[in-house]
Amino acid sequence: MSMSSHDQVRPMIWAGDHLRLLDQRLLPGEELWLELRESEAVAQAIREMAVRGAPAIGIAAAFGAALAAREADGERTKLMAALATLGAARPTAVNLEWALQRMRGLIEQTDARAWADALLAEAQAIHAQDIAANHRIGELGGALIERGAVLTHCNTGSLATGGFGTALGVIRSAWSDGRITRVYADETRPWLQGSRLTAWELVRDDIPVTLLCEGAAASLLASGEVSWVVVGADRIAANGDVANKIGTYGLAVLARHHGVKFMVAAPLSTVDMSMSAGADIPVEVRAEEELLGCGGVRVAAPGARAWNPVFDVTPASLIDAIVTEAGIVEQPGLAGMHELFGQRA
Ligand SMILES: CSC[C@H]1O[C@H](OP(=O)(O)O)[C@H](O)[C@@H]1O
């Protein structure tokens, strides 16, 4: 099913008895939809990043849990094992565990004969709530942006969420309000979420986007053109430290050095108040081959090895604002985290 240039991108669609998933590994060159009918297939899609993005993998896992409920046919042990497999698919984004915890709570409260319908309804609710949250985040975060250029990192749009996006939702909102003069996007090695996915989304929206390699970000922020760096998150600790795509921490240091404001946009499902500080956040390290090559073709010299952490942690002290659907937490020290985030969904 191809999409016209102005369709709202929906990377995930429940199709009656299976999950249709846009395979993000092939974008922008090919729009291929996977049809996932087993929970293990959903876990594999998350592991292999056919679907990626903190909120998106939480939503996908929720639909995977609904498929697992059908597979389990009333056997609690089998269902819980399938949820454990989904939860182990990727370690950093707390949205995955958050969604599965909602499913586990529902399982305890529901008769086994109703599991399949109840978990599907919950997955659809999580999906709808995420889209609504993103529009609210877009409004709140967009209003912070004075007229100027912005720089974003990785992909935080409809492909990374249930729809509309977090940081990209802020950019969409601010752009439509005429607050942004230019959007810059890091290509975001090694998986190229910026040049492959963010650029694909923004071009479809008729929002001009200028790509840069991460190494050029320092010169761009030194130029004075950029007023905000706007990024997403995979897990926000109780003290405001933020785990996000590798390279985010470096951008935050550069932004502070050059007097550029730094915004993190994320739904409450990304906040982990059980984790006191960013040092405790598990940072995923993926296969060396993902960094040694590009597009499946090795580019590094034979014999070279690679270190491939795909997230880093930005201390709260470098963040000017964390924007969620519940409101904004700003410096100093992101006071108010507990009041605001203690009510996480
Ligand atoms: C809407 S936040 C998405 C978040 O997830 C990305 O990581 P990945 O592509 O590896 O799943 C990146 O950290 C984004 O900021």
Coordinates of C-alpha atoms and ligand atoms in Angstrom, one line a residue:
M1 CA 0.0 0.0 0.0
S2 CA 1.8 3.1 -1.2
M3 CA 1.2 6.5 0.4
S4 CA 0.7 9.7 -1.4
S5 CA 2.9 12.6 -0.5
H6 CA 0.6 14.1 2.0
D7 CA -0.8 11.1 3.8
Q8 CA -0.2 11.2 7.5
V9 CA 2.5 8.5 7.9
R10 CA 1.2 5.6 9.9
P11 CA 4.0 3.1 10.3
M12 CA 1.8 0.6 12.1
I13 CA -1.8 -0.5 11.4
W14 CA -3.8 -3.2 13.1
A15 CA -5.5 -5.1 10.3
G16 CA -8.2 -7.2 12.0
D17 CA -6.0 -10.2 12.9
H18 CA -2.5 -9.1 12.3
L19 CA -0.2 -6.0 12.6
R20 CA 0.9 -4.3 9.4
L21 CA 4.3 -2.6 9.8
L22 CA 6.2 -0.4 7.4
D23 CA 9.7 -1.8 7.3
Q24 CA 11.9 1.2 8.1
R25 CA 15.1 -0.6 7.1
L26 CA 14.1 -0.2 3.4
L27 CA 13.0 3.5 3.5
P28 CA 13.3 5.8 1.7
G29 CA 13.9 3.6 -1.3
E30 CA 11.1 1.1 -0.8
E31 CA 7.8 1.1 1.1
L32 CA 7.4 -2.5 2.1
W33 CA 4.7 -3.5 4.6
L34 CA 5.3 -6.5 6.8
E35 CA 2.3 -8.6 8.0
L36 CA 3.0 -9.8 11.5
R37 CA 0.8 -12.6 12.8
E38 CA 2.8 -14.0 15.7
S39 CA 4.3 -12.2 18.8
E40 CA 7.7 -13.6 18.0
A41 CA 7.6 -11.9 14.6
V42 CA 6.9 -8.6 16.4
A43 CA 9.8 -9.2 18.8
Q44 CA 12.1 -9.8 15.8
A45 CA 10.9 -6.7 14.0
I46 CA 11.8 -4.7 17.1
R47 CA 15.2 -6.4 17.5
E48 CA 16.1 -5.9 13.9
M49 CA 14.8 -2.3 13.8
A50 CA 12.2 -2.9 11.1
V51 CA 10.3 -0.7 13.6
R52 CA 12.2 1.6 15.8
G53 CA 11.8 4.7 17.9
A54 CA 11.0 4.6 21.6
P55 CA 7.2 5.1 21.5
A56 CA 6.8 3.1 18.3
I57 CA 8.5 0.0 19.8
G58 CA 6.3 0.3 22.8
I59 CA 3.2 0.4 20.7
A60 CA 4.4 -2.5 18.5
A61 CA 5.1 -4.5 21.6
A62 CA 1.6 -3.8 22.8
F63 CA 0.2 -5.3 19.6
G64 CA 2.6 -8.1 20.0
A65 CA 1.2 -8.8 23.4
A66 CA -2.3 -8.9 21.8
L67 CA -1.1 -11.5 19.3
A68 CA 0.5 -13.4 22.2
A69 CA -2.8 -13.5 24.1
R70 CA -4.4 -15.3 21.1
E71 CA -1.4 -17.7 20.8
A72 CA -1.5 -18.5 24.6
D73 CA -5.1 -19.7 24.4
G74 CA -5.5 -19.2 28.1
E75 CA -2.1 -20.5 29.3
R76 CA -0.7 -17.7 31.6
T77 CA 2.9 -19.1 31.6
K78 CA 3.0 -19.1 27.7
L79 CA 1.6 -15.6 27.6
M80 CA 4.1 -14.2 30.2
A81 CA 7.0 -15.9 28.3
A82 CA 5.9 -14.2 25.1
L83 CA 5.8 -10.8 26.9
A84 CA 9.3 -11.5 28.3
T85 CA 10.6 -12.1 24.7
L86 CA 9.0 -8.9 23.6
G87 CA 10.5 -7.0 26.5
A88 CA 14.0 -8.3 25.8
A89 CA 14.0 -7.1 22.2
R90 CA 15.8 -3.8 23.0
P91 CA 17.1 -2.5 26.4
T92 CA 17.2 1.3 26.3
A93 CA 13.7 2.7 25.4
V94 CA 11.6 2.4 28.6
N95 CA 8.4 2.7 26.5
L96 CA 8.8 -1.0 25.6
E97 CA 8.7 -2.1 29.3
W98 CA 6.1 0.6 30.1
A99 CA 3.7 -0.9 27.5
L100 CA 4.3 -4.5 28.6
Q101 CA 3.7 -3.5 32.2
R102 CA 0.3 -2.1 31.2
M103 CA -0.4 -5.4 29.5
R104 CA 0.7 -7.5 32.6
G105 CA -1.5 -5.4 34.8
L106 CA -4.5 -6.0 32.5
I107 CA -3.8 -9.8 32.4
E108 CA -4.0 -10.0 36.2
Q109 CA -7.3 -8.2 36.2
T110 CA -9.0 -10.1 33.3
D111 CA -10.4 -13.5 32.9
A112 CA -8.2 -15.6 30.6
R113 CA -11.1 -16.0 28.1
A114 CA -11.1 -12.2 27.6
W115 CA -7.3 -11.7 27.3
A116 CA -7.2 -11.5 23.5
D117 CA -9.9 -8.8 23.2
A118 CA -8.7 -6.9 26.3
L119 CA -5.1 -6.7 25.2
L120 CA -6.0 -5.7 21.7
A121 CA -8.2 -2.9 23.1
E122 CA -5.4 -1.8 25.4
A123 CA -2.8 -1.8 22.5
Q124 CA -5.2 0.4 20.4
A125 CA -5.7 2.7 23.4
I126 CA -1.9 3.0 23.8
H127 CA -1.6 3.8 20.1
A128 CA -4.3 6.5 20.2
Q129 CA -2.9 8.0 23.4
D130 CA 0.5 8.3 21.9
I131 CA -0.7 10.3 18.9
A132 CA -2.7 12.6 21.1
A133 CA 0.3 13.1 23.4
N134 CA 2.5 14.0 20.4
H135 CA 0.1 16.7 19.2
R136 CA 0.1 18.2 22.7
I137 CA 3.9 18.0 22.9
G138 CA 4.0 19.7 19.5
E139 CA 1.9 22.6 20.8
L140 CA 3.8 23.1 24.0
G141 CA 7.3 22.7 22.5
G142 CA 6.5 24.6 19.3
A143 CA 5.5 27.7 21.4
L144 CA 9.0 27.8 23.0
I145 CA 10.7 28.4 19.7
E146 CA 11.3 32.0 18.7
R147 CA 11.9 32.6 15.0
G148 CA 15.1 30.9 13.9
A149 CA 16.6 27.7 12.6
V150 CA 16.5 24.4 14.4
L151 CA 18.7 21.3 14.4
T152 CA 17.3 17.9 15.1
H153 CA 18.9 14.4 15.5
C154 CA 17.9 10.9 14.5
N155 CA 14.2 10.4 13.7
T156 CA 11.5 11.3 16.1
G157 CA 8.6 11.6 13.7
S158 CA 5.6 9.5 12.8
L159 CA 7.9 6.6 12.1
A160 CA 9.3 6.7 15.6
T161 CA 5.9 7.0 17.3
G162 CA 2.2 6.3 16.9
G163 CA 2.1 9.3 14.6
F164 CA 3.0 13.0 14.2
G165 CA 6.2 12.6 16.3
T166 CA 7.8 14.1 19.4
A167 CA 10.7 16.4 18.5
L168 CA 9.5 16.3 14.9
G169 CA 6.0 17.0 16.2
V170 CA 7.5 20.1 17.8
I171 CA 9.1 21.1 14.5
R172 CA 5.9 20.4 12.5
S173 CA 3.9 22.6 14.9
A174 CA 6.5 25.4 15.0
W175 CA 6.9 25.3 11.2
S176 CA 3.2 25.6 10.7
D177 CA 3.2 28.6 13.0
G178 CA 5.9 30.3 11.0
R179 CA 8.4 30.1 13.9
I180 CA 11.1 28.2 12.1
T181 CA 13.3 29.6 9.3
R182 CA 15.1 26.4 8.5
V183 CA 15.3 22.8 9.6
Y184 CA 18.6 21.1 9.8
A185 CA 18.8 17.3 10.5
D186 CA 21.9 15.2 11.4
E187 CA 22.2 12.2 9.1
T188 CA 22.7 10.2 12.3
R189 CA 25.2 7.4 11.6
P190 CA 25.4 4.5 11.5
W191 CA 21.7 3.7 10.9
L192 CA 21.0 7.0 9.1
Q193 CA 17.6 7.7 10.7
G194 CA 18.1 11.4 9.8
S195 CA 19.0 11.2 6.2
R196 CA 16.7 8.2 5.5
L197 CA 13.7 8.7 7.7
T198 CA 13.5 12.3 9.0
A199 CA 14.3 13.7 5.5
W200 CA 11.6 11.4 4.0
E201 CA 9.0 12.6 6.5
L202 CA 9.8 16.3 6.1
V203 CA 10.0 16.2 2.3
R204 CA 6.5 14.5 2.3
D205 CA 5.3 17.4 4.5
D206 CA 6.7 20.0 2.1
I207 CA 9.0 21.1 5.0
P208 CA 12.4 21.9 3.6
V209 CA 15.2 20.0 5.3
T210 CA 18.9 20.4 5.2
L211 CA 21.0 17.4 6.1
L212 CA 24.5 17.5 7.7
C213 CA 26.9 15.0 8.9
E214 CA 27.2 15.0 12.7
G215 CA 30.7 16.4 12.4
A216 CA 29.3 19.6 10.9
A217 CA 27.1 20.3 13.9
A218 CA 29.8 22.2 15.8
S219 CA 30.3 24.7 12.9
L220 CA 26.5 25.0 12.4
L221 CA 25.9 25.8 16.1
A222 CA 28.9 28.2 16.0
S223 CA 27.2 30.1 13.1
G224 CA 24.5 31.6 15.3
E225 CA 21.7 30.6 12.9
V226 CA 20.3 27.9 15.1
S227 CA 18.1 28.9 18.1
W228 CA 17.2 25.5 19.3
V229 CA 18.4 21.9 19.1
V230 CA 15.3 19.7 19.4
V231 CA 15.6 16.0 20.1
G232 CA 13.6 13.0 21.3
A233 CA 14.4 10.6 24.1
D234 CA 14.4 6.9 24.8
R235 CA 14.4 7.1 28.6
I236 CA 14.3 10.1 31.0
A237 CA 15.6 9.4 34.5
A238 CA 14.0 10.9 37.7
N239 CA 16.7 13.6 37.8
G240 CA 16.2 14.7 34.2
D241 CA 19.1 12.9 32.6
V242 CA 18.1 11.7 29.1
A243 CA 19.2 8.7 27.1
N244 CA 18.8 9.3 23.4
K245 CA 20.4 8.4 20.1
I246 CA 24.2 8.4 20.1
G247 CA 25.5 11.9 19.4
T248 CA 22.8 13.6 21.5
Y249 CA 25.2 14.2 24.4
G250 CA 27.8 15.8 22.1
L251 CA 25.1 18.1 20.6
A252 CA 24.1 19.2 24.1
V253 CA 27.7 20.1 25.0
L254 CA 28.0 22.1 21.8
A255 CA 24.7 23.8 22.2
R256 CA 25.6 24.9 25.7
H257 CA 29.0 26.2 24.6
H258 CA 27.4 28.2 21.8
G259 CA 24.4 29.6 23.7
V260 CA 21.9 27.5 21.7
K261 CA 18.9 26.2 23.6
F262 CA 18.4 22.4 24.0
M263 CA 14.9 20.8 24.1
V264 CA 14.0 17.2 24.7
A265 CA 10.5 16.3 23.5
A266 CA 9.0 13.0 24.8
P267 CA 5.7 11.5 26.1
L268 CA 5.3 10.5 29.7
S269 CA 5.7 6.9 28.6
T270 CA 9.4 7.7 28.1
V271 CA 9.9 8.9 31.7
D272 CA 11.3 6.3 34.1
M273 CA 10.9 7.7 37.7
S274 CA 12.2 4.3 39.0
M275 CA 15.6 5.2 37.6
S276 CA 17.2 7.8 39.8
A277 CA 19.9 9.0 37.3
G278 CA 21.1 8.5 33.7
A279 CA 24.1 6.4 34.8
D280 CA 21.7 3.6 35.5
I281 CA 20.1 3.6 32.1
P282 CA 21.1 0.5 30.0
V283 CA 22.8 1.7 26.8
E284 CA 22.3 -0.7 23.8
V285 CA 25.5 -1.7 22.0
R286 CA 24.7 -3.2 18.6
A287 CA 26.7 -5.3 16.2
E288 CA 30.0 -4.0 14.9
E289 CA 28.9 -4.7 11.3
E290 CA 26.2 -2.1 11.5
L291 CA 29.0 0.5 11.9
L292 CA 31.6 -1.1 9.7
G293 CA 29.3 -0.8 6.7
C294 CA 26.6 1.4 5.1
G295 CA 23.5 0.0 3.5
G296 CA 24.7 -3.5 4.1
V297 CA 28.0 -2.9 2.2
R298 CA 31.2 -2.9 4.2
V299 CA 33.1 0.4 3.9
A300 CA 35.7 0.0 6.7
A301 CA 39.1 -1.4 6.0
P302 CA 39.2 -5.2 6.4
G303 CA 40.4 -6.2 9.8
A304 CA 39.1 -3.0 11.5
R305 CA 36.8 -3.4 14.5
A306 CA 34.0 -1.1 15.8
W307 CA 32.5 0.1 19.0
N308 CA 28.8 0.7 18.3
P309 CA 26.8 2.1 21.3
V310 CA 23.5 3.4 19.8
F311 CA 22.5 5.7 22.7
D312 CA 24.2 8.1 25.1
V313 CA 23.1 9.9 28.2
T314 CA 22.8 13.7 28.4
P315 CA 23.0 15.2 31.9
A316 CA 20.0 17.3 33.0
S317 CA 22.3 20.2 33.5
L318 CA 22.7 20.6 29.7
I319 CA 19.0 20.5 29.0
D320 CA 17.0 23.7 28.9
A321 CA 13.5 22.1 28.6
I322 CA 11.9 18.7 28.7
V323 CA 8.5 18.9 27.0
T324 CA 5.9 16.2 27.6
E325 CA 2.1 16.2 27.1
A326 CA 1.8 16.9 30.9
G327 CA 3.8 20.1 30.6
I328 CA 7.3 21.5 30.5
V329 CA 10.1 21.2 33.0
E330 CA 12.8 23.8 32.6
Q331 CA 16.1 24.7 34.2
P332 CA 17.4 25.2 36.7
G333 CA 18.1 21.6 37.5
L334 CA 14.8 20.7 35.9
A335 CA 13.1 21.3 39.2
G336 CA 9.6 20.0 39.3
M337 CA 10.3 16.6 37.8
H338 CA 8.4 14.7 40.5
E339 CA 5.4 17.0 40.5
L340 CA 5.1 16.8 36.8
F341 CA 6.3 13.3 36.0
G342 CA 5.2 11.6 39.1
Q343 CA 1.8 11.4 37.4
R344 CA 3.1 9.5 34.4
A345 CA 0.6 7.5 32.5
Ligands
LIG1 C1 10.4 9.5 19.3 S1 11.9 9.3 20.1 C2 12.7 8.2 19.1 C3 14.1 7.9 19.6 O1 14.4 6.5 19.3 C4 15.5 6.5 18.4 O2 16.3 5.4 18.6 P1 16.2 4.2 17.5 O3 16.0 4.7 16.2 O4 17.5 3.4 17.7 O5 15.0 3.4 18.0 C5 16.2 7.8 18.8 O6 16.9 7.7 20.0 C6 15.1 8.8 18.9 O7 15.3 9.9 19.5

